């Protein structure tokens, strides 16, 4: 897979991730932990069916002897699936999104420390500008009504788990080498980690979600979240981790915030503030500039 195609697929991944907000706005009865439970359960069911068709009985036999990175990645997925919804119940959406915006920086630091990756200056600059854009989008709401230190700390679990996960996937796929130079043969199968993470998230959420109140309408929407918003994009991003560096994945993942704001605007009538539009333009500009420079550098290398 070429770098350009991988970037295009990562944009598609963020587009699918971003529908969570607008879909949950149309739920009738399900709330917070119940949303997390059903979303993770439908995610797990879709993954179990899909991976069983792809791997057969070898999928389940392989889990018994799975290496520790798969279980660590599964734990990260479980934290990512669960902590976001928990944080939303404790603090404002703005505080959660601002907390999640540190993911590219943390991922870049992890890649530098643990994988010895030397990131180009353009990536560090893009991370700085994108972070500033997210802060500008929601900065006016920091410390406002509904803010919570506990909620913010829970929200921080999402970018930290994501950074660990992208770094683990990068290491499994390429060791400490650069994705462009690494061989793709005989790589461990990390797709089951998403399934295990979904099962863990559902198991943790169920006691907190009881008694369940979702009606048939809610279950239909939650099934869409489990399959389209989680299962498919999460499997895609595991594959993309073999092509894209971990910091680049985290940086592109910020598009989820922009798409999420747009979906809620179009589908739920929540018009974004001027600061959200200007901050979003800054984030988008940073991402476009980073990817344009990356493609330009790649072409120059080929030409040379």
PDB file of C-alpha atoms in Angstrom:
ATOM      1  CA  UNK A   1       0.000   0.000   0.000  1.00  0.00           C
ATOM      2  CA  UNK A   2       1.315   3.439  -0.916  1.00  0.00           C
ATOM      3  CA  UNK A   3       1.635   6.238   1.615  1.00  0.00           C
ATOM      4  CA  UNK A   4      -0.969   8.315  -0.228  1.00  0.00           C
ATOM      5  CA  UNK A   5      -3.534   5.512  -0.169  1.00  0.00           C
ATOM      6  CA  UNK A   6      -2.825   4.853   3.511  1.00  0.00           C
ATOM      7  CA  UNK A   7      -3.449   8.538   4.322  1.00  0.00           C
ATOM      8  CA  UNK A   8      -6.713   8.462   2.344  1.00  0.00           C
ATOM      9  CA  UNK A   9      -7.872   5.387   4.261  1.00  0.00           C
ATOM     10  CA  UNK A  10      -6.905   7.006   7.571  1.00  0.00           C
ATOM     11  CA  UNK A  11      -9.094   9.985   6.674  1.00  0.00           C
ATOM     12  CA  UNK A  12     -11.935   7.516   6.024  1.00  0.00           C
ATOM     13  CA  UNK A  13     -11.244   5.945   9.432  1.00  0.00           C
ATOM     14  CA  UNK A  14     -11.591   9.301  11.189  1.00  0.00           C
ATOM     15  CA  UNK A  15     -14.775  10.010   9.231  1.00  0.00           C
ATOM     16  CA  UNK A  16     -16.322   6.794  10.548  1.00  0.00           C
ATOM     17  CA  UNK A  17     -15.080   7.414  14.092  1.00  0.00           C
ATOM     18  CA  UNK A  18     -16.613  10.888  14.044  1.00  0.00           C
ATOM     19  CA  UNK A  19     -20.261   9.824  13.719  1.00  0.00           C
ATOM     20  CA  UNK A  20     -20.548   8.917  17.422  1.00  0.00           C
ATOM     21  CA  UNK A  21     -21.726  12.368  18.523  1.00  0.00           C
ATOM     22  CA  UNK A  22     -24.458  12.873  15.956  1.00  0.00           C
ATOM     23  CA  UNK A  23     -25.778   9.312  16.327  1.00  0.00           C
ATOM     24  CA  UNK A  24     -25.995   9.515  20.124  1.00  0.00           C
ATOM     25  CA  UNK A  25     -27.939  12.794  19.789  1.00  0.00           C
ATOM     26  CA  UNK A  26     -30.793  10.738  18.281  1.00  0.00           C
ATOM     27  CA  UNK A  27     -30.990   8.063  20.987  1.00  0.00           C
ATOM     28  CA  UNK A  28     -34.268   7.864  22.916  1.00  0.00           C
ATOM     29  CA  UNK A  29     -33.421   6.171  26.216  1.00  0.00           C
ATOM     30  CA  UNK A  30     -29.865   4.782  26.276  1.00  0.00           C
ATOM     31  CA  UNK A  31     -27.354   6.982  28.067  1.00  0.00           C
ATOM     32  CA  UNK A  32     -23.667   7.037  29.084  1.00  0.00           C
ATOM     33  CA  UNK A  33     -22.564   3.589  30.296  1.00  0.00           C
ATOM     34  CA  UNK A  34     -25.370   1.832  28.454  1.00  0.00           C
ATOM     35  CA  UNK A  35     -24.246   3.465  25.212  1.00  0.00           C
ATOM     36  CA  UNK A  36     -20.720   2.221  25.921  1.00  0.00           C
ATOM     37  CA  UNK A  37     -21.953  -1.304  26.699  1.00  0.00           C
ATOM     38  CA  UNK A  38     -24.114  -1.755  23.603  1.00  0.00           C
ATOM     39  CA  UNK A  39     -21.592  -0.077  21.314  1.00  0.00           C
ATOM     40  CA  UNK A  40     -18.783  -2.332  22.566  1.00  0.00           C
ATOM     41  CA  UNK A  41     -21.010  -5.432  22.463  1.00  0.00           C
ATOM     42  CA  UNK A  42     -22.091  -4.861  18.860  1.00  0.00           C
ATOM     43  CA  UNK A  43     -18.462  -4.086  18.041  1.00  0.00           C
ATOM     44  CA  UNK A  44     -17.377  -7.407  19.574  1.00  0.00           C
ATOM     45  CA  UNK A  45     -20.111  -9.372  17.775  1.00  0.00           C
ATOM     46  CA  UNK A  46     -19.171  -7.859  14.412  1.00  0.00           C
ATOM     47  CA  UNK A  47     -15.481  -8.506  14.992  1.00  0.00           C
ATOM     48  CA  UNK A  48     -16.088 -12.088  16.172  1.00  0.00           C
ATOM     49  CA  UNK A  49     -18.124 -12.847  13.055  1.00  0.00           C
ATOM     50  CA  UNK A  50     -15.731 -11.117  10.654  1.00  0.00           C
ATOM     51  CA  UNK A  51     -12.519 -12.473  12.128  1.00  0.00           C
ATOM     52  CA  UNK A  52     -13.980 -15.992  12.382  1.00  0.00           C
ATOM     53  CA  UNK A  53     -14.743 -15.894   8.661  1.00  0.00           C
ATOM     54  CA  UNK A  54     -11.234 -14.612   7.950  1.00  0.00           C
ATOM     55  CA  UNK A  55      -9.274 -16.837  10.355  1.00  0.00           C
ATOM     56  CA  UNK A  56     -11.579 -19.776  11.128  1.00  0.00           C
ATOM     57  CA  UNK A  57     -11.048 -21.733  14.328  1.00  0.00           C
ATOM     58  CA  UNK A  58      -7.378 -20.689  14.256  1.00  0.00           C
ATOM     59  CA  UNK A  59      -8.505 -17.293  15.560  1.00  0.00           C
ATOM     60  CA  UNK A  60      -9.620 -18.690  18.919  1.00  0.00           C
ATOM     61  CA  UNK A  61      -6.777 -21.216  19.216  1.00  0.00           C
ATOM     62  CA  UNK A  62      -4.268 -18.474  18.509  1.00  0.00           C
ATOM     63  CA  UNK A  63      -5.496 -16.354  21.413  1.00  0.00           C
ATOM     64  CA  UNK A  64      -4.262 -18.937  23.913  1.00  0.00           C
ATOM     65  CA  UNK A  65      -0.681 -18.503  22.781  1.00  0.00           C
ATOM     66  CA  UNK A  66      -0.901 -14.842  21.803  1.00  0.00           C
ATOM     67  CA  UNK A  67       2.176 -12.705  22.596  1.00  0.00           C
ATOM     68  CA  UNK A  68       2.011 -10.041  25.302  1.00  0.00           C
ATOM     69  CA  UNK A  69       1.868  -7.100  22.858  1.00  0.00           C
ATOM     70  CA  UNK A  70      -1.520  -8.336  21.639  1.00  0.00           C
ATOM     71  CA  UNK A  71      -2.911  -8.294  25.175  1.00  0.00           C
ATOM     72  CA  UNK A  72      -1.403  -4.871  25.848  1.00  0.00           C
ATOM     73  CA  UNK A  73      -2.974  -3.549  22.650  1.00  0.00           C
ATOM     74  CA  UNK A  74      -6.301  -5.133  23.667  1.00  0.00           C
ATOM     75  CA  UNK A  75      -6.164  -3.362  27.027  1.00  0.00           C
ATOM     76  CA  UNK A  76      -5.486  -0.072  25.232  1.00  0.00           C
ATOM     77  CA  UNK A  77      -8.479  -0.608  22.946  1.00  0.00           C
ATOM     78  CA  UNK A  78     -10.671  -1.346  25.983  1.00  0.00           C
ATOM     79  CA  UNK A  79      -9.551   1.868  27.692  1.00  0.00           C
ATOM     80  CA  UNK A  80     -10.131   3.886  24.510  1.00  0.00           C
ATOM     81  CA  UNK A  81     -13.596   2.374  23.986  1.00  0.00           C
ATOM     82  CA  UNK A  82     -14.652   2.995  27.597  1.00  0.00           C
ATOM     83  CA  UNK A  83     -12.894   6.077  28.958  1.00  0.00           C
ATOM     84  CA  UNK A  84     -14.371   8.506  26.422  1.00  0.00           C
ATOM     85  CA  UNK A  85     -17.969   7.805  27.418  1.00  0.00           C
ATOM     86  CA  UNK A  86     -17.090   7.746  31.127  1.00  0.00           C
ATOM     87  CA  UNK A  87     -15.357  11.117  30.820  1.00  0.00           C
ATOM     88  CA  UNK A  88     -18.380  12.578  29.037  1.00  0.00           C
ATOM     89  CA  UNK A  89     -20.504  11.739  32.087  1.00  0.00           C
ATOM     90  CA  UNK A  90     -18.076  13.588  34.378  1.00  0.00           C
ATOM     91  CA  UNK A  91     -17.113  16.722  32.440  1.00  0.00           C
ATOM     92  CA  UNK A  92     -17.941  18.714  29.318  1.00  0.00           C
ATOM     93  CA  UNK A  93     -17.389  17.449  25.784  1.00  0.00           C
ATOM     94  CA  UNK A  94     -15.036  20.386  25.236  1.00  0.00           C
ATOM     95  CA  UNK A  95     -12.760  19.334  28.090  1.00  0.00           C
ATOM     96  CA  UNK A  96     -12.707  15.762  26.805  1.00  0.00           C
ATOM     97  CA  UNK A  97     -11.763  16.839  23.277  1.00  0.00           C
ATOM     98  CA  UNK A  98      -9.058  19.177  24.534  1.00  0.00           C
ATOM     99  CA  UNK A  99      -7.602  16.347  26.611  1.00  0.00           C
ATOM    100  CA  UNK A 100      -7.639  14.009  23.614  1.00  0.00           C
ATOM    101  CA  UNK A 101      -5.773  16.573  21.506  1.00  0.00           C
ATOM    102  CA  UNK A 102      -2.504  15.752  23.275  1.00  0.00           C
ATOM    103  CA  UNK A 103      -2.448  12.316  21.603  1.00  0.00           C
ATOM    104  CA  UNK A 104      -0.149  13.303  18.672  1.00  0.00           C
ATOM    105  CA  UNK A 105       2.421  14.863  20.994  1.00  0.00           C
ATOM    106  CA  UNK A 106       2.414  11.912  23.415  1.00  0.00           C
ATOM    107  CA  UNK A 107       2.605   9.438  20.520  1.00  0.00           C
ATOM    108  CA  UNK A 108       5.509  11.327  18.973  1.00  0.00           C
ATOM    109  CA  UNK A 109       7.343  11.306  22.308  1.00  0.00           C
ATOM    110  CA  UNK A 110       6.714   7.577  22.794  1.00  0.00           C
ATOM    111  CA  UNK A 111       7.952   6.843  19.260  1.00  0.00           C
ATOM    112  CA  UNK A 112      11.084   8.884  19.927  1.00  0.00           C
ATOM    113  CA  UNK A 113      11.817   7.323  23.335  1.00  0.00           C
ATOM    114  CA  UNK A 114      10.802   3.703  22.813  1.00  0.00           C
ATOM    115  CA  UNK A 115      11.276   3.209  19.061  1.00  0.00           C
ATOM    116  CA  UNK A 116      14.122   5.709  18.544  1.00  0.00           C
ATOM    117  CA  UNK A 117      12.248   7.368  15.676  1.00  0.00           C
ATOM    118  CA  UNK A 118      13.568  10.733  14.554  1.00  0.00           C
ATOM    119  CA  UNK A 119      10.562  12.714  13.444  1.00  0.00           C
ATOM    120  CA  UNK A 120      10.977  15.419  10.804  1.00  0.00           C
ATOM    121  CA  UNK A 121      10.617  18.997  11.970  1.00  0.00           C
ATOM    122  CA  UNK A 122       7.455  19.402   9.877  1.00  0.00           C
ATOM    123  CA  UNK A 123       5.676  16.780  12.019  1.00  0.00           C
ATOM    124  CA  UNK A 124       6.578  18.548  15.273  1.00  0.00           C
ATOM    125  CA  UNK A 125       5.393  21.854  13.812  1.00  0.00           C
ATOM    126  CA  UNK A 126       2.154  20.266  12.586  1.00  0.00           C
ATOM    127  CA  UNK A 127       1.536  18.765  16.035  1.00  0.00           C
ATOM    128  CA  UNK A 128       2.048  22.176  17.655  1.00  0.00           C
ATOM    129  CA  UNK A 129      -0.288  23.987  15.252  1.00  0.00           C
ATOM    130  CA  UNK A 130      -2.944  21.255  15.403  1.00  0.00           C
ATOM    131  CA  UNK A 131      -2.867  21.291  19.204  1.00  0.00           C
ATOM    132  CA  UNK A 132      -3.203  25.070  19.199  1.00  0.00           C
ATOM    133  CA  UNK A 133      -6.163  24.789  16.830  1.00  0.00           C
ATOM    134  CA  UNK A 134      -7.966  22.301  19.080  1.00  0.00           C
ATOM    135  CA  UNK A 135      -7.267  24.519  22.088  1.00  0.00           C
ATOM    136  CA  UNK A 136      -8.660  27.533  20.246  1.00  0.00           C
ATOM    137  CA  UNK A 137     -11.772  25.589  19.229  1.00  0.00           C
ATOM    138  CA  UNK A 138     -12.743  24.760  22.794  1.00  0.00           C
ATOM    139  CA  UNK A 139     -10.532  26.938  24.979  1.00  0.00           C
ATOM    140  CA  UNK A 140     -13.321  29.285  26.013  1.00  0.00           C
ATOM    141  CA  UNK A 141     -15.082  26.409  27.756  1.00  0.00           C
ATOM    142  CA  UNK A 142     -12.111  25.325  29.904  1.00  0.00           C
ATOM    143  CA  UNK A 143     -12.931  25.863  33.534  1.00  0.00           C
ATOM    144  CA  UNK A 144     -16.516  26.737  32.701  1.00  0.00           C
ATOM    145  CA  UNK A 145     -19.723  25.146  33.999  1.00  0.00           C
ATOM    146  CA  UNK A 146     -19.525  21.361  34.058  1.00  0.00           C
ATOM    147  CA  UNK A 147     -15.741  21.246  34.208  1.00  0.00           C
ATOM    148  CA  UNK A 148     -14.327  18.509  36.430  1.00  0.00           C
ATOM    149  CA  UNK A 149     -10.789  17.581  37.377  1.00  0.00           C
ATOM    150  CA  UNK A 150     -11.770  13.914  37.721  1.00  0.00           C
ATOM    151  CA  UNK A 151     -13.474  13.969  34.338  1.00  0.00           C
ATOM    152  CA  UNK A 152     -10.424  15.542  32.714  1.00  0.00           C
ATOM    153  CA  UNK A 153      -8.141  12.914  34.282  1.00  0.00           C
ATOM    154  CA  UNK A 154     -10.379  10.138  32.969  1.00  0.00           C
ATOM    155  CA  UNK A 155     -10.383  11.781  29.533  1.00  0.00           C
ATOM    156  CA  UNK A 156      -6.578  11.811  29.557  1.00  0.00           C
ATOM    157  CA  UNK A 157      -6.701   8.019  29.610  1.00  0.00           C
ATOM    158  CA  UNK A 158      -7.911   8.090  25.985  1.00  0.00           C
ATOM    159  CA  UNK A 159      -4.885   9.821  24.385  1.00  0.00           C
ATOM    160  CA  UNK A 160      -2.461   7.983  26.668  1.00  0.00           C
ATOM    161  CA  UNK A 161      -3.949   4.596  25.753  1.00  0.00           C
ATOM    162  CA  UNK A 162      -4.012   5.603  22.086  1.00  0.00           C
ATOM    163  CA  UNK A 163      -0.348   6.639  22.192  1.00  0.00           C
ATOM    164  CA  UNK A 164       0.652   3.329  23.794  1.00  0.00           C
ATOM    165  CA  UNK A 165      -1.465   1.410  21.284  1.00  0.00           C
ATOM    166  CA  UNK A 166      -0.098   3.135  18.172  1.00  0.00           C
ATOM    167  CA  UNK A 167       3.446   2.677  19.498  1.00  0.00           C
ATOM    168  CA  UNK A 168       2.889  -1.036  20.208  1.00  0.00           C
ATOM    169  CA  UNK A 169       1.372  -1.573  16.752  1.00  0.00           C
ATOM    170  CA  UNK A 170       4.287   0.308  15.193  1.00  0.00           C
ATOM    171  CA  UNK A 171       6.788  -1.816  17.100  1.00  0.00           C
ATOM    172  CA  UNK A 172       5.078  -5.089  16.192  1.00  0.00           C
ATOM    173  CA  UNK A 173       4.903  -4.132  12.536  1.00  0.00           C
ATOM    174  CA  UNK A 174       8.345  -2.622  12.150  1.00  0.00           C
ATOM    175  CA  UNK A 175      10.383  -2.931  15.308  1.00  0.00           C
ATOM    176  CA  UNK A 176      12.393   0.234  15.781  1.00  0.00           C
ATOM    177  CA  UNK A 177      12.714   0.806  12.061  1.00  0.00           C
ATOM    178  CA  UNK A 178      10.953   3.216   9.759  1.00  0.00           C
ATOM    179  CA  UNK A 179       7.700   1.947   8.203  1.00  0.00           C
ATOM    180  CA  UNK A 180       8.960   2.789   4.724  1.00  0.00           C
ATOM    181  CA  UNK A 181      11.962   0.492   5.136  1.00  0.00           C
ATOM    182  CA  UNK A 182      10.459  -2.402   7.097  1.00  0.00           C
ATOM    183  CA  UNK A 183       9.516  -5.764   5.643  1.00  0.00           C
ATOM    184  CA  UNK A 184       5.915  -6.850   5.980  1.00  0.00           C
ATOM    185  CA  UNK A 185       6.490 -10.602   6.116  1.00  0.00           C
ATOM    186  CA  UNK A 186       5.702 -12.833   9.103  1.00  0.00           C
ATOM    187  CA  UNK A 187       4.128 -10.098  11.188  1.00  0.00           C
ATOM    188  CA  UNK A 188       2.010 -11.079  14.213  1.00  0.00           C
ATOM    189  CA  UNK A 189      -1.750 -10.832  13.738  1.00  0.00           C
ATOM    190  CA  UNK A 190      -2.887  -7.913  15.902  1.00  0.00           C
ATOM    191  CA  UNK A 191      -6.488  -7.790  14.666  1.00  0.00           C
ATOM    192  CA  UNK A 192      -7.806  -9.982  17.535  1.00  0.00           C
ATOM    193  CA  UNK A 193      -6.643  -7.294  19.980  1.00  0.00           C
ATOM    194  CA  UNK A 194      -9.549  -5.107  18.852  1.00  0.00           C
ATOM    195  CA  UNK A 195     -11.987  -7.950  19.574  1.00  0.00           C
ATOM    196  CA  UNK A 196     -10.563  -8.581  23.038  1.00  0.00           C
ATOM    197  CA  UNK A 197     -10.659  -4.853  23.782  1.00  0.00           C
ATOM    198  CA  UNK A 198     -14.326  -4.675  22.793  1.00  0.00           C
ATOM    199  CA  UNK A 199     -15.190  -7.660  25.025  1.00  0.00           C
ATOM    200  CA  UNK A 200     -13.350  -6.111  27.977  1.00  0.00           C
ATOM    201  CA  UNK A 201     -15.113  -2.779  27.458  1.00  0.00           C
ATOM    202  CA  UNK A 202     -18.542  -4.441  27.323  1.00  0.00           C
ATOM    203  CA  UNK A 203     -17.826  -6.504  30.442  1.00  0.00           C
ATOM    204  CA  UNK A 204     -16.690  -3.473  32.441  1.00  0.00           C
ATOM    205  CA  UNK A 205     -19.592  -1.300  31.266  1.00  0.00           C
ATOM    206  CA  UNK A 206     -22.448  -3.769  31.848  1.00  0.00           C
ATOM    207  CA  UNK A 207     -22.681  -3.524  35.670  1.00  0.00           C
ATOM    208  CA  UNK A 208     -22.605   0.280  35.452  1.00  0.00           C
ATOM    209  CA  UNK A 209     -25.231   0.327  32.676  1.00  0.00           C
ATOM    210  CA  UNK A 210     -27.755  -1.851  34.497  1.00  0.00           C
ATOM    211  CA  UNK A 211     -30.750  -1.706  34.262  1.00  0.00           C
ATOM    212  CA  UNK A 212     -30.720  -1.481  30.480  1.00  0.00           C
ATOM    213  CA  UNK A 213     -33.267   0.915  28.986  1.00  0.00           C
ATOM    214  CA  UNK A 214     -32.499   0.989  25.244  1.00  0.00           C
ATOM    215  CA  UNK A 215     -35.491   0.428  22.953  1.00  0.00           C
ATOM    216  CA  UNK A 216     -35.473  -1.065  19.445  1.00  0.00           C
ATOM    217  CA  UNK A 217     -34.744   2.324  17.876  1.00  0.00           C
ATOM    218  CA  UNK A 218     -31.744   2.830  20.156  1.00  0.00           C
ATOM    219  CA  UNK A 219     -30.430  -0.678  19.529  1.00  0.00           C
ATOM    220  CA  UNK A 220     -30.463  -0.061  15.780  1.00  0.00           C
ATOM    221  CA  UNK A 221     -28.424   3.121  16.157  1.00  0.00           C
ATOM    222  CA  UNK A 222     -26.053   1.502  18.658  1.00  0.00           C
ATOM    223  CA  UNK A 223     -25.506  -1.396  16.242  1.00  0.00           C
ATOM    224  CA  UNK A 224     -24.453   1.179  13.627  1.00  0.00           C
ATOM    225  CA  UNK A 225     -22.008   2.635  16.152  1.00  0.00           C
ATOM    226  CA  UNK A 226     -20.613  -0.784  17.032  1.00  0.00           C
ATOM    227  CA  UNK A 227     -20.087  -1.890  13.436  1.00  0.00           C
ATOM    228  CA  UNK A 228     -19.522   1.263  11.376  1.00  0.00           C
ATOM    229  CA  UNK A 229     -18.090   3.605  13.997  1.00  0.00           C
ATOM    230  CA  UNK A 230     -15.850   1.073  15.789  1.00  0.00           C
ATOM    231  CA  UNK A 231     -15.351  -2.371  14.243  1.00  0.00           C
ATOM    232  CA  UNK A 232     -14.554  -1.433  10.640  1.00  0.00           C
ATOM    233  CA  UNK A 233     -12.334   1.632  11.268  1.00  0.00           C
ATOM    234  CA  UNK A 234     -10.443  -0.020  14.130  1.00  0.00           C
ATOM    235  CA  UNK A 235      -9.548  -3.003  11.948  1.00  0.00           C
ATOM    236  CA  UNK A 236      -8.468  -0.608   9.209  1.00  0.00           C
ATOM    237  CA  UNK A 237      -6.207   1.380  11.520  1.00  0.00           C
ATOM    238  CA  UNK A 238      -4.439  -1.817  12.641  1.00  0.00           C
ATOM    239  CA  UNK A 239      -3.595  -2.493   8.991  1.00  0.00           C
ATOM    240  CA  UNK A 240      -2.561   1.130   8.420  1.00  0.00           C
ATOM    241  CA  UNK A 241      -0.128   0.974  11.343  1.00  0.00           C
ATOM    242  CA  UNK A 242       2.101  -1.126   9.072  1.00  0.00           C
ATOM    243  CA  UNK A 243       2.393   1.763   6.625  1.00  0.00           C
ATOM    244  CA  UNK A 244       1.988   5.007   8.572  1.00  0.00           C
ATOM    245  CA  UNK A 245       4.259   6.053  11.465  1.00  0.00           C
ATOM    246  CA  UNK A 246       2.514   6.112  14.845  1.00  0.00           C
ATOM    247  CA  UNK A 247       2.766   9.939  15.252  1.00  0.00           C
ATOM    248  CA  UNK A 248       1.245  10.447  11.809  1.00  0.00           C
ATOM    249  CA  UNK A 249      -1.701   8.194  12.702  1.00  0.00           C
ATOM    250  CA  UNK A 250      -2.299  10.176  15.889  1.00  0.00           C
ATOM    251  CA  UNK A 251      -2.019  13.469  14.016  1.00  0.00           C
ATOM    252  CA  UNK A 252      -4.473  12.429  11.313  1.00  0.00           C
ATOM    253  CA  UNK A 253      -6.830  11.129  14.010  1.00  0.00           C
ATOM    254  CA  UNK A 254      -7.458  14.761  15.031  1.00  0.00           C
ATOM    255  CA  UNK A 255      -9.693  14.961  11.970  1.00  0.00           C
ATOM    256  CA  UNK A 256     -12.229  13.065  14.071  1.00  0.00           C
ATOM    257  CA  UNK A 257     -12.819  16.269  16.057  1.00  0.00           C
ATOM    258  CA  UNK A 258     -13.424  18.342  12.918  1.00  0.00           C
ATOM    259  CA  UNK A 259     -15.686  15.762  11.316  1.00  0.00           C
ATOM    260  CA  UNK A 260     -17.543  15.294  14.610  1.00  0.00           C
ATOM    261  CA  UNK A 261     -18.325  19.022  14.844  1.00  0.00           C
ATOM    262  CA  UNK A 262     -19.504  19.017  11.222  1.00  0.00           C
ATOM    263  CA  UNK A 263     -21.747  15.951  11.699  1.00  0.00           C
ATOM    264  CA  UNK A 264     -23.438  17.431  14.773  1.00  0.00           C
ATOM    265  CA  UNK A 265     -23.928  20.711  12.903  1.00  0.00           C
ATOM    266  CA  UNK A 266     -25.500  19.019   9.888  1.00  0.00           C
ATOM    267  CA  UNK A 267     -27.347  16.211  11.648  1.00  0.00           C
ATOM    268  CA  UNK A 268     -28.393  17.706  14.982  1.00  0.00           C
ATOM    269  CA  UNK A 269     -28.561  21.451  14.307  1.00  0.00           C
ATOM    270  CA  UNK A 270     -25.724  22.324  16.716  1.00  0.00           C
ATOM    271  CA  UNK A 271     -24.058  25.249  14.980  1.00  0.00           C
ATOM    272  CA  UNK A 272     -20.353  25.562  15.881  1.00  0.00           C
ATOM    273  CA  UNK A 273     -18.984  28.816  17.260  1.00  0.00           C
ATOM    274  CA  UNK A 274     -16.675  31.050  15.238  1.00  0.00           C
ATOM    275  CA  UNK A 275     -13.765  29.851  17.400  1.00  0.00           C
ATOM    276  CA  UNK A 276     -14.565  26.255  16.449  1.00  0.00           C
ATOM    277  CA  UNK A 277     -14.524  27.076  12.743  1.00  0.00           C
ATOM    278  CA  UNK A 278     -11.289  29.084  12.904  1.00  0.00           C
ATOM    279  CA  UNK A 279      -9.592  26.532  15.133  1.00  0.00           C
ATOM    280  CA  UNK A 280     -10.727  23.733  12.852  1.00  0.00           C
ATOM    281  CA  UNK A 281      -9.256  25.570   9.870  1.00  0.00           C
ATOM    282  CA  UNK A 282      -5.920  25.749  11.718  1.00  0.00           C
ATOM    283  CA  UNK A 283      -5.986  22.017  12.457  1.00  0.00           C
ATOM    284  CA  UNK A 284      -6.905  21.161   8.872  1.00  0.00           C
ATOM    285  CA  UNK A 285      -4.201  23.473   7.524  1.00  0.00           C
ATOM    286  CA  UNK A 286      -1.561  21.836   9.736  1.00  0.00           C
ATOM    287  CA  UNK A 287      -2.575  18.345   8.587  1.00  0.00           C
ATOM    288  CA  UNK A 288      -2.679  19.277   4.903  1.00  0.00           C
ATOM    289  CA  UNK A 289       0.703  21.023   5.107  1.00  0.00           C
ATOM    290  CA  UNK A 290       2.282  18.030   6.864  1.00  0.00           C
ATOM    291  CA  UNK A 291       0.978  15.500   4.333  1.00  0.00           C
ATOM    292  CA  UNK A 292       1.857  17.733   1.358  1.00  0.00           C
ATOM    293  CA  UNK A 293       5.430  18.095   2.596  1.00  0.00           C
ATOM    294  CA  UNK A 294       5.625  14.354   3.218  1.00  0.00           C
ATOM    295  CA  UNK A 295       4.552  13.578  -0.353  1.00  0.00           C
ATOM    296  CA  UNK A 296       6.966  16.194  -1.709  1.00  0.00           C
ATOM    297  CA  UNK A 297       9.840  14.686   0.271  1.00  0.00           C
ATOM    298  CA  UNK A 298       8.958  11.186  -0.937  1.00  0.00           C
ATOM    299  CA  UNK A 299       8.911  12.330  -4.567  1.00  0.00           C
ATOM    300  CA  UNK A 300      12.248  14.085  -4.189  1.00  0.00           C
ATOM    301  CA  UNK A 301      13.757  10.898  -2.726  1.00  0.00           C
ATOM    302  CA  UNK A 302      12.488   8.837  -5.655  1.00  0.00           C
ATOM    303  CA  UNK A 303      13.709  11.380  -8.172  1.00  0.00           C
ATOM    304  CA  UNK A 304      17.112  11.482  -6.512  1.00  0.00           C
TER     305      UNK A 304
END
